[in-house]
Coordinates of C-alpha atoms in Angstrom, one line a residue:
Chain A
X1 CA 33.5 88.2 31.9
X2 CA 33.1 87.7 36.0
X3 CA 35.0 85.1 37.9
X4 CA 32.4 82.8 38.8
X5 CA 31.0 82.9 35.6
X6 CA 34.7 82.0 33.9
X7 CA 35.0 79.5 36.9
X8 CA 31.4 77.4 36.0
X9 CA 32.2 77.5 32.0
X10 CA 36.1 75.7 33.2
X11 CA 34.5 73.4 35.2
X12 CA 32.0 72.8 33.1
X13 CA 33.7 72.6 29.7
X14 CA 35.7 70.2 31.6
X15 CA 33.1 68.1 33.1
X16 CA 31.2 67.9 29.5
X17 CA 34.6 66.8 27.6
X18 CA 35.2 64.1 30.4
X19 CA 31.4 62.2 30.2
X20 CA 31.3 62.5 26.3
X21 CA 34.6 60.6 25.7
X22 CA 33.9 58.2 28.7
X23 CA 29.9 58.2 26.7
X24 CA 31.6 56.9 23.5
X25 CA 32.3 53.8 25.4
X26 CA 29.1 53.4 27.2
X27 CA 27.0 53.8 23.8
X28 CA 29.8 51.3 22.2
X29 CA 28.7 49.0 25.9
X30 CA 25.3 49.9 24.9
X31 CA 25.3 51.2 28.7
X32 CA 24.7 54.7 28.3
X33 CA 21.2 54.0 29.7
X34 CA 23.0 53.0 32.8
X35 CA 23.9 56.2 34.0
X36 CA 20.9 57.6 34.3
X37 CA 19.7 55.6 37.4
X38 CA 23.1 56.0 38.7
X39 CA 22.7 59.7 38.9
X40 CA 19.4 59.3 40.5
X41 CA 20.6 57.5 43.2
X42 CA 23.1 60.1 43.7
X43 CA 20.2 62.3 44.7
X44 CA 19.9 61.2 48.3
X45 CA 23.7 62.1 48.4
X46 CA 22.9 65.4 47.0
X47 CA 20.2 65.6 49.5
X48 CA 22.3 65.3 52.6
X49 CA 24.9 67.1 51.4
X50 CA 22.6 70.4 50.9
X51 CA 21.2 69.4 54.3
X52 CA 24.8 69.2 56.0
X53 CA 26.1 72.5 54.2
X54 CA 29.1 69.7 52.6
X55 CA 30.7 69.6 48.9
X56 CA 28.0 67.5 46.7
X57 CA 30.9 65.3 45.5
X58 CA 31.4 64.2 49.0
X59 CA 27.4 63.8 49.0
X60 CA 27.1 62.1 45.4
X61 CA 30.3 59.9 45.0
X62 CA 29.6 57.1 47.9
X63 CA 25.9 56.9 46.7
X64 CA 27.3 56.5 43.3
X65 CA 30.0 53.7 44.2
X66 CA 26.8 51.9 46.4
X67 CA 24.5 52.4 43.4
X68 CA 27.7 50.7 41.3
X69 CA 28.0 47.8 43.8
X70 CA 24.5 47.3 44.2
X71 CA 23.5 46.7 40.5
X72 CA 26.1 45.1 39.9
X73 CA 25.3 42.5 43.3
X74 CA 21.6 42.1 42.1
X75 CA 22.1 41.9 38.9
X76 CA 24.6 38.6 39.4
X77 CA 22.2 37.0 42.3
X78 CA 18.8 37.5 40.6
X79 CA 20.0 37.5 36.5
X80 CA 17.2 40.0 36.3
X81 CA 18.0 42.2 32.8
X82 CA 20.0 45.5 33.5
X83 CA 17.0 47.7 32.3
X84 CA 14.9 46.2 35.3
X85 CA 17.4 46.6 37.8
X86 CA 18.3 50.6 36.6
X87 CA 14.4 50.9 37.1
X88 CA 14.5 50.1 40.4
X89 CA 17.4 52.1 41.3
X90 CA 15.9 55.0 39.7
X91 CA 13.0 54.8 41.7
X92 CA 14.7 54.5 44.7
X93 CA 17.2 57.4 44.1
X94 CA 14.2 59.8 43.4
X95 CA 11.5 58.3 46.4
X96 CA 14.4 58.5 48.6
X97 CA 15.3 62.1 47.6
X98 CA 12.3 63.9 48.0
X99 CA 11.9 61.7 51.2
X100 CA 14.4 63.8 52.9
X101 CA 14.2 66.9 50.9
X102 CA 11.0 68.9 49.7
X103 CA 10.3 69.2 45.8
X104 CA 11.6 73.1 46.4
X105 CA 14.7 72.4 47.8
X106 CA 15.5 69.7 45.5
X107 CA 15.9 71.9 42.7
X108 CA 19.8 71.8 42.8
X109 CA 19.6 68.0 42.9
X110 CA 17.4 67.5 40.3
X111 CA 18.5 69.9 37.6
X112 CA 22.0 71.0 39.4
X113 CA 23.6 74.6 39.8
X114 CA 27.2 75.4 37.9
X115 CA 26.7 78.8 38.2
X116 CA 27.3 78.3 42.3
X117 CA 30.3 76.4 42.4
X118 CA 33.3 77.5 43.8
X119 CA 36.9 78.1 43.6
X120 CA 37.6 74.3 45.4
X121 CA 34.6 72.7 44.1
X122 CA 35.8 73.7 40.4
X123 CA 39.5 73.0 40.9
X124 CA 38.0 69.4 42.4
X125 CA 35.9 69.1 39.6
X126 CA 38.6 69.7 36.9
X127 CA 41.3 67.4 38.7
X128 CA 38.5 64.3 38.7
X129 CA 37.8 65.2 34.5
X130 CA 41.3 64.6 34.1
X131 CA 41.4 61.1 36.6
X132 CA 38.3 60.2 34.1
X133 CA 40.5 61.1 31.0
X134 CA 43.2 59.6 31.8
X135 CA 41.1 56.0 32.8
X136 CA 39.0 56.4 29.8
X137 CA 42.0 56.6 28.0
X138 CA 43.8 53.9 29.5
X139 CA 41.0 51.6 29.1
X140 CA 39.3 52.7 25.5
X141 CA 40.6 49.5 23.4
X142 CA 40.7 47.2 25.7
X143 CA 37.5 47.6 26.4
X144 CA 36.5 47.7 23.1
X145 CA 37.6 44.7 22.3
X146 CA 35.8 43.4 25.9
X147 CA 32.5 45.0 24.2
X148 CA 32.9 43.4 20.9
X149 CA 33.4 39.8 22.1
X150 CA 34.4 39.1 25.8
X151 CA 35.7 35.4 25.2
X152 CA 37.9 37.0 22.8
X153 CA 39.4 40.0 24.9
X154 CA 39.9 37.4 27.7
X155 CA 41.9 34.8 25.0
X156 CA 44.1 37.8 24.1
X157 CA 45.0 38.0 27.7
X158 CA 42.9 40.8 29.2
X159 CA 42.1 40.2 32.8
X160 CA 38.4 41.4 32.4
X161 CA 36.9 41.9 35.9
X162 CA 40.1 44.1 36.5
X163 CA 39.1 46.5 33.4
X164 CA 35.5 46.4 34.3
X165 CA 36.2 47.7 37.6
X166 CA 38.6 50.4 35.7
X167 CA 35.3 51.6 34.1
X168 CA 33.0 51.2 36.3
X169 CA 35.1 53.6 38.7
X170 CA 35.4 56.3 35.4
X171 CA 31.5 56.2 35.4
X172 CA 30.8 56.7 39.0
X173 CA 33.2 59.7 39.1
X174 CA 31.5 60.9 35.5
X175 CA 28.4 60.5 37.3
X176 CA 29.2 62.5 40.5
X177 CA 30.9 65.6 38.6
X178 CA 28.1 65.5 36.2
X179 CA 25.6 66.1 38.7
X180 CA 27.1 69.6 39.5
X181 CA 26.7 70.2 35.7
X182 CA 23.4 69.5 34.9
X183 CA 22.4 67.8 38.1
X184 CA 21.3 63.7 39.4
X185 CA 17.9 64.2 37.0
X186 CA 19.4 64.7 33.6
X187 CA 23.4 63.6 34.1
X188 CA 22.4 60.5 31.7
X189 CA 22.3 63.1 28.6
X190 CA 26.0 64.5 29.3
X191 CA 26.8 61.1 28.7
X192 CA 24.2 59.9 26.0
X193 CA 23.8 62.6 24.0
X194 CA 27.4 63.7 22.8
X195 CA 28.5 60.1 21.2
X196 CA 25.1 60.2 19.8
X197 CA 26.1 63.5 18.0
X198 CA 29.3 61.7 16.7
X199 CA 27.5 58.7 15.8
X200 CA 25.4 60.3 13.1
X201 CA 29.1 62.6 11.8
X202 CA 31.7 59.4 12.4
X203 CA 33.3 57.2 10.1
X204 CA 36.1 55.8 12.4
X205 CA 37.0 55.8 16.0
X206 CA 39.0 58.8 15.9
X207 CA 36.3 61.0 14.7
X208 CA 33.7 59.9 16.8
X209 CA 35.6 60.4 19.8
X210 CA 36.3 63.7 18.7
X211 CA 33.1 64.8 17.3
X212 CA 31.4 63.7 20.8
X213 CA 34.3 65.5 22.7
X214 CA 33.6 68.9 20.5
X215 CA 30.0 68.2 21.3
X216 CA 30.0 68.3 24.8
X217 CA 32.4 70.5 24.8
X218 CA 29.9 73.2 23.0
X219 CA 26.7 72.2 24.3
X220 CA 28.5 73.0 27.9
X221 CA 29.1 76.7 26.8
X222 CA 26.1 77.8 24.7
X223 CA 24.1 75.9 27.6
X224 CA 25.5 78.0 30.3
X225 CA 26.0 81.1 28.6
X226 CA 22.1 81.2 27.3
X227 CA 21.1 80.4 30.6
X228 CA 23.1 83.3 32.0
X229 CA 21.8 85.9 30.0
X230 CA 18.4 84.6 29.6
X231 CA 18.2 83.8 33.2
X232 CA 17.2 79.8 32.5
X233 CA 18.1 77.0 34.5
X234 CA 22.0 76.0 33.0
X235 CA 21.6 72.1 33.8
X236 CA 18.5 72.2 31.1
X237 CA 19.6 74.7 28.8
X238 CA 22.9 72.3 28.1
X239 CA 20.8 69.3 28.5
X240 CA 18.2 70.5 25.5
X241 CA 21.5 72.2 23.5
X242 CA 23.0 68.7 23.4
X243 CA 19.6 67.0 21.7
X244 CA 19.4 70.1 19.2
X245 CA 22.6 69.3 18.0
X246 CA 21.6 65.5 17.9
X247 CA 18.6 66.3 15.5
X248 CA 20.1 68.6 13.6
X249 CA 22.8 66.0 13.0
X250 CA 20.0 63.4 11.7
X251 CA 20.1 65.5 8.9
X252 CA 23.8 65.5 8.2
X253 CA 24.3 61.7 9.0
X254 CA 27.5 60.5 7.1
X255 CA 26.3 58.2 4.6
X256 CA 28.3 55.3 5.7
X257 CA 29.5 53.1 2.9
X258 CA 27.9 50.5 1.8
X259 CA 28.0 46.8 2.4
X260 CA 31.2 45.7 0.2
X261 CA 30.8 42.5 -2.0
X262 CA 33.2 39.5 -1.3
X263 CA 36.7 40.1 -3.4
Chain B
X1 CA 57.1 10.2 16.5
X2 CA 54.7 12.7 16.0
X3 CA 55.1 15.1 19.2
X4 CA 51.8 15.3 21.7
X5 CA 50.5 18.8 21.8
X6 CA 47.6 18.4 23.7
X7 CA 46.8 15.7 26.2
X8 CA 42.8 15.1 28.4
X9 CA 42.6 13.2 30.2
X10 CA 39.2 12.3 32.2
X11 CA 37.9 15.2 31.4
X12 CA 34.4 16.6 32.8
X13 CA 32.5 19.7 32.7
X14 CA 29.5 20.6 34.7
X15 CA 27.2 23.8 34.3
X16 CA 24.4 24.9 36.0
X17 CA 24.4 21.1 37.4
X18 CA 24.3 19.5 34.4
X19 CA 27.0 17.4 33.2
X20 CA 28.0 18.8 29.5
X21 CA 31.1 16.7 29.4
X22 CA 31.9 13.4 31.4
X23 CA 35.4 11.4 31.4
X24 CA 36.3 12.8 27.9
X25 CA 40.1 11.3 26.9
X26 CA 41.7 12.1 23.9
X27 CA 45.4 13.7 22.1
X28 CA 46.3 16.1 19.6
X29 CA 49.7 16.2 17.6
X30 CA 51.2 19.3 16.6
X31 CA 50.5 20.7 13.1
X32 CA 46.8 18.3 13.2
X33 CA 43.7 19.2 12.7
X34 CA 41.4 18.1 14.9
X35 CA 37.5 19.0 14.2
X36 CA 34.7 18.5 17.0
X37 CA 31.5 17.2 15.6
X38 CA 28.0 16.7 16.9
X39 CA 25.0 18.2 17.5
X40 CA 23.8 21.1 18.8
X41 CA 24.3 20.6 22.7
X42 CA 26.3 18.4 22.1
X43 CA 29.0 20.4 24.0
X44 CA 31.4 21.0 21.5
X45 CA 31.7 24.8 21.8
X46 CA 32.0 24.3 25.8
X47 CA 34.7 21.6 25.3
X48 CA 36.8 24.7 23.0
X49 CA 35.9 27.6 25.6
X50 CA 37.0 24.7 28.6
X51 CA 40.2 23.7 26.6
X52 CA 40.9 27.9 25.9
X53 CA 40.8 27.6 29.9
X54 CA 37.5 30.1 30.2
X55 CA 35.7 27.3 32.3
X56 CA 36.1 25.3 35.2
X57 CA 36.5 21.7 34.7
X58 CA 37.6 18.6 36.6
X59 CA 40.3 16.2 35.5
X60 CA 43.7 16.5 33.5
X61 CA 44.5 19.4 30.6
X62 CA 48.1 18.8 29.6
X63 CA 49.5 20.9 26.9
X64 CA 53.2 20.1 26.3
X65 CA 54.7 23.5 26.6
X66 CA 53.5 27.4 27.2
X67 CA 51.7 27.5 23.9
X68 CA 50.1 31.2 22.1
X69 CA 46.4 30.5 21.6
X70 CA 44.3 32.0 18.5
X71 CA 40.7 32.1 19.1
X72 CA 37.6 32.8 16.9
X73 CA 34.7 32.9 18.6
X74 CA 31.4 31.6 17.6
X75 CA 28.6 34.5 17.6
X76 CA 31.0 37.0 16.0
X77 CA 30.1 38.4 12.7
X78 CA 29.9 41.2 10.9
X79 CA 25.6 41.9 11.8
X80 CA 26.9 41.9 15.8
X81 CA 29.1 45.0 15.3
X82 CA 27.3 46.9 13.1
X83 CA 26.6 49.3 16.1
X84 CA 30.7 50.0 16.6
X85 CA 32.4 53.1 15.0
X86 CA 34.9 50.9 14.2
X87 CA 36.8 50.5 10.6
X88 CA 38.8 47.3 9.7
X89 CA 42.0 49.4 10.6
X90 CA 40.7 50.7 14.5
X91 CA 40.1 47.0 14.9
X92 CA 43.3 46.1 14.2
X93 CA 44.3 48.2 16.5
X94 CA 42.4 46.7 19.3
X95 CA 44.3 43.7 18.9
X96 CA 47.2 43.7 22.4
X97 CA 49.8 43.0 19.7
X98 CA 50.5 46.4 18.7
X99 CA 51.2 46.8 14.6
X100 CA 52.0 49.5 11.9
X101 CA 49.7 50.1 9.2
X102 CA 52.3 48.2 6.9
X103 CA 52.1 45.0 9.4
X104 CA 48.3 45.1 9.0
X105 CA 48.5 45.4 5.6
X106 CA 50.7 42.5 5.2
X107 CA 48.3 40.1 7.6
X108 CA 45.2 41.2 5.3
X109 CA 46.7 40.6 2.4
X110 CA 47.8 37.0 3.5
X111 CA 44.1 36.1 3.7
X112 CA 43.3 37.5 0.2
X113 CA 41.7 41.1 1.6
X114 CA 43.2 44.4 0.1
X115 CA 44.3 47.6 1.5
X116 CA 41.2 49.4 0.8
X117 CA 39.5 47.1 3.0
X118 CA 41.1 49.7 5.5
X119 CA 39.0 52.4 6.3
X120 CA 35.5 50.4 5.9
X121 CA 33.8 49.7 8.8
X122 CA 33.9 46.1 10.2
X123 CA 30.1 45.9 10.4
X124 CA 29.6 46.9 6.6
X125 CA 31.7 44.3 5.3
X126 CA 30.3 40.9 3.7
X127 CA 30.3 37.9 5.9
X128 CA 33.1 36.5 4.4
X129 CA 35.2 39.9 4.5
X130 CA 34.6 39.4 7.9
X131 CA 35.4 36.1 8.9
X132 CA 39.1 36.7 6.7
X133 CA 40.0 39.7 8.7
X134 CA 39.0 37.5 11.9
X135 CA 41.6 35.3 10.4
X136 CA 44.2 37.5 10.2
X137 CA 43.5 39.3 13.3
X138 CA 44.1 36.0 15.2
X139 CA 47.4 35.0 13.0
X140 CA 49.0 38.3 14.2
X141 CA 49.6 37.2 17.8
X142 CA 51.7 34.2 16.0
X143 CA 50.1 31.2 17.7
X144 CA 50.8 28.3 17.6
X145 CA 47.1 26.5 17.6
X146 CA 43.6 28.1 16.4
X147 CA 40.6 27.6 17.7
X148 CA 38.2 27.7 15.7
X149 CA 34.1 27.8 16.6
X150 CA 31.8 27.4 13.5
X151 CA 34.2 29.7 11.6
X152 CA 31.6 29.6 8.3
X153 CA 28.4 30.5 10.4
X154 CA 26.1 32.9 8.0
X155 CA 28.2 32.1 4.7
X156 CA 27.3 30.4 1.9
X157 CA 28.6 27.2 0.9
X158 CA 31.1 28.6 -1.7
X159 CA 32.2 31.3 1.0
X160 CA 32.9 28.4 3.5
X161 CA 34.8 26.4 1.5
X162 CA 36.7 29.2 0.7
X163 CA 37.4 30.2 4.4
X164 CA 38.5 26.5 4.8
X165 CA 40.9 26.2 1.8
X166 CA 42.6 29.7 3.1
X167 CA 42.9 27.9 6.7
X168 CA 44.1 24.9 4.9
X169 CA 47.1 27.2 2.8
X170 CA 47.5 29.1 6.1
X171 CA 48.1 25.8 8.1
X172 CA 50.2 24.1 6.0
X173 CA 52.5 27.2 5.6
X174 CA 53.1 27.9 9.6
X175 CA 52.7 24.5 10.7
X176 CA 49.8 25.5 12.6
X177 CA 47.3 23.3 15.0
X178 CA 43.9 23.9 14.4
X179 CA 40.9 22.6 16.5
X180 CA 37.6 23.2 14.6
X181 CA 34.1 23.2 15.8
X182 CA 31.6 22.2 13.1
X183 CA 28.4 20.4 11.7
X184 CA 29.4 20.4 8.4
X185 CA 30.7 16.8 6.9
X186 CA 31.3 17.6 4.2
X187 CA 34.3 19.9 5.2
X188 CA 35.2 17.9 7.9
X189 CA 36.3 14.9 5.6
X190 CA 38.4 17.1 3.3
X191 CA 40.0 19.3 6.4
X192 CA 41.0 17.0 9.1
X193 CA 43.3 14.9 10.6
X194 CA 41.7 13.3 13.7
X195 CA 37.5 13.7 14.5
X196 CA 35.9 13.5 17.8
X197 CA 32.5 13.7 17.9
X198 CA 30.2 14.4 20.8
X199 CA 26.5 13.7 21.0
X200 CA 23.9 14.6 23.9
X201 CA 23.8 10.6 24.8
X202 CA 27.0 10.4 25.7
X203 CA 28.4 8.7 22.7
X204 CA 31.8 9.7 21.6
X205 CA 34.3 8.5 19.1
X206 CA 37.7 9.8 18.2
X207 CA 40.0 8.8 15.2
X208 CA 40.4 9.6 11.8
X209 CA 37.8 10.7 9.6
X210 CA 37.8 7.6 7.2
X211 CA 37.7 5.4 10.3
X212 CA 35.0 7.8 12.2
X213 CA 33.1 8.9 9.8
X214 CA 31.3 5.9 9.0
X215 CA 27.2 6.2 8.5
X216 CA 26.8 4.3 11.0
X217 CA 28.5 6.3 13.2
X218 CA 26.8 9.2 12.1
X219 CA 23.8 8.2 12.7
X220 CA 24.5 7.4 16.3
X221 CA 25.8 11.1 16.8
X222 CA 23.3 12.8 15.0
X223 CA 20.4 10.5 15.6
X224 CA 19.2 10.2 11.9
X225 CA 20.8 8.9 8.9
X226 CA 23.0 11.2 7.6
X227 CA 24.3 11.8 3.8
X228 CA 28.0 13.5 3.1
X229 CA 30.1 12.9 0.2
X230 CA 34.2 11.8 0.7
X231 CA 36.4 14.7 -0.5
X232 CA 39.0 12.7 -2.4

């Protein structure tokens, strides 16, 4: 195996471990959809940072912390539902995109480049996984318990707007080391697609933070491995991987039990 | 002399501009049970989230000493967390109290549940399941007073008074406050110690149940004459 081939499937087992266990809080949020637009407005980022000739994490991460500040801005000052708002945003990141770079050259921010990354961009890339790990991890049940009932969570003594800013920051850093996985256009299904996969083969939380972590774990490797031998784009290859695995686990759905009668 | 837990005083609430509560006054005594009563926007659920200190408010909230809080939300039942990969256990576990599986154990089987209640998840248990593991959930932080928001919303009359009479057993063992939100007055006769109702007029009263809950009154709070049997 070549270096830069052992180098993209690190980074990018790495980066797909790191958005599928922060996605099993998102889907629990019912905000996976949220990342989407996100990484779309990370694409002017990407833009200028393929103009510039600078890392794309410098390029993606301030866009992505705007993109944060600004939903979450509008979103308090007009009341206007989230999907409306992630519309918007997603528009924007894409006009503005291809405003300053052609369709051609936009290819690496649209559907993103592993196979190109190197030695400081990957070691970058792993250090911010484990930052999202270790936030995910020291956020999971509090924020749980925020996304069950968040009177409750804030009764029990959980200062909320200090743990939403907690995960908001894990999300913008998913998003920006996502986009050098599968790039700004498809980043939402690193995310979204993984804790889908555990959904359908979970019956606690344990397992369906592990199934979603051995998910994006393998979708990461067969995508970029097919890709490289079959000389297809990596970012879709992992990206349509990841939704195979999701149907073919429609099939194998646990059968969750049922409804018990009062004892 | 029965020892004053909770004191308001003048007591007003405004959202969005509108006055929900205005120049409220009234006491609680530990161990009581005090239910709030009235109509729907009425503001009884914004007078529990305002005493639980999760809205602004103008005038005086004196509680007699650092007090632990138990809260059961209204809106929580088993239908909105169906979507959560969570088992009775995990939720247990969200709880900042941290406990062993033999401490959980022990707190659902004080509200009747057994131990292979465990590994189901929360959103596939019945409604009454669910509002008993609520229950216990909240008694393991210890407090001192529950707050309690339409705690039999989506259960059938059997299954409420059941949820009551455990409250009542629980109550009566730990020498527990409760504050109750509820329309039901039926239960409220049987279950409480003081009654404050609240109507969208402005008309208040606050006393005991034999004294408040007089037809007469009732029909000033809910507008209509209203029928309810005395528990004896």
């Amino acid at each position: 195996m070549d270096n830069q081939l052992f180098l993209s499937l690190i980074s990018g087992v790495f980066i797909g471990a790191a958005a599928a266990y922060l996605g099993t809080l998102m889907l629990s949020k019912k905000m996976s959809v949220v990342a989407g637009p996100l990484a779309h407005l990370a694409l002017p980022g990407v833009a200028l940072a393929i103009i510039f000739h600078f890392s794309l994490f410098f390029g993606v991460f301030p866009f992505i912390i705007l993109g944060i500040i600004f939903i979450w801005f509008l979103e308090k000052k007009t009341k206007l539902p989230l999907e409306n708002l992630a519309a918007i945003t997603f528009a924007f990141g894409v006009g503005s995109a291809l405003l300053i770079l052609s369709i051609n050259e936009a290819e690496e921010a649209l559907i993103g480049n592993i196979n190109n990354i190197s030695l400081i961009e990957g070691l970058l890339v792993i250090s911010i996984a484990l930052i999202i790990f270790y936030l995910t991890n020291k956020i999971y049940l509090r924020m749980m318990l925020i996304n069950i009932h968040e009177e409750l969570a804030q009764t029990s003594g959980i200062d909320i707007n200090f743990y939403n800013f907690l995960y908001l920051l894990a999300i913008g850093l998913t998003v920006a080391i996502g986009v050098y996985l599968v790039g700004g256009l498809i980043t939402v299904a690193l995310i979204a697609t993984p804790s889908a996969v555990a959904k359908n083969l979970s019956n606690n939380l344990k397992t369906y933070q592990f199934w979603a972590i051995a998910c994006g774990i393998t979708m990461t490797i067969i995508g970029i491995l097919l890709g490289r031998f079959y000389s297809l784009p990596t970012g879709p290859m992992i990206v349509v991987t990841g939704v195979l695995f999701f149907i073919l686990t429609v099939f194998f759905k646990k059968n969750k039990d049922i409804p018990a009668n009062e004892k | 002399m029965d020892k004053i837990l909770l004191e308001v005083k003048n007591l007003t609430v405004v959202l969005d501009g509108e006055k929900i509560i205005n120049n409220l006054s009234f006491s609680i005594n530990q161990g009581e049970t005090l239910t709030i009563l009235g109509p729907n926007g009425a503001g009884k659920s914004v007078l529990l989230r305002t005493l639980l200190g999760l809205i602004p408010y103008q005038g005086k909230i004196n509680w007699n000493k650092k007090i632990k809080i138990g809260y059961l939300p209204q809106g929580l039942t088993q239908l909105s967390t169906k979507n959560q990969p969570l088992t009775v256990e995990d939720f247990f576990n969200l709880n900042i109290t941290t406990l062993s599986k033999k401490e959980i154990i022990h707190f659902l089987k004080l509200v009747g549940l057994s131990e292979e209640i465990l590994v189901k998840l929360i959103g596939n248990l019945s409604s009454g399941q669910f509002q008993r593991m609520l229950i216990a959930w909240v008694l393991i932080g210890k407090p001192e007073i529950i707050f309690l928001d339409e705690p039999t919303t989506g259960i059938d009359l059997g299954g409420g008074e059941t949820i009551y009479s455990l409250l009542q057993k629980i109550k009566n063992e730990r020498g527990l406050t409760i504050f109750l939100v509820t329309h039901d007055l039926n239960i409220v006769y049987g279950f409480s110690d003081k009654v404050l109702c609240l109507t969208r007029r402005g008309h208040r009263c606050f006393g005991s149940p034999k004294m408040v809950l007089t037809p007469q009154s009732m029909s000033e709070v809910f507008g209509m004459n209203v029928k309810f049997y005395k528990h004896q």
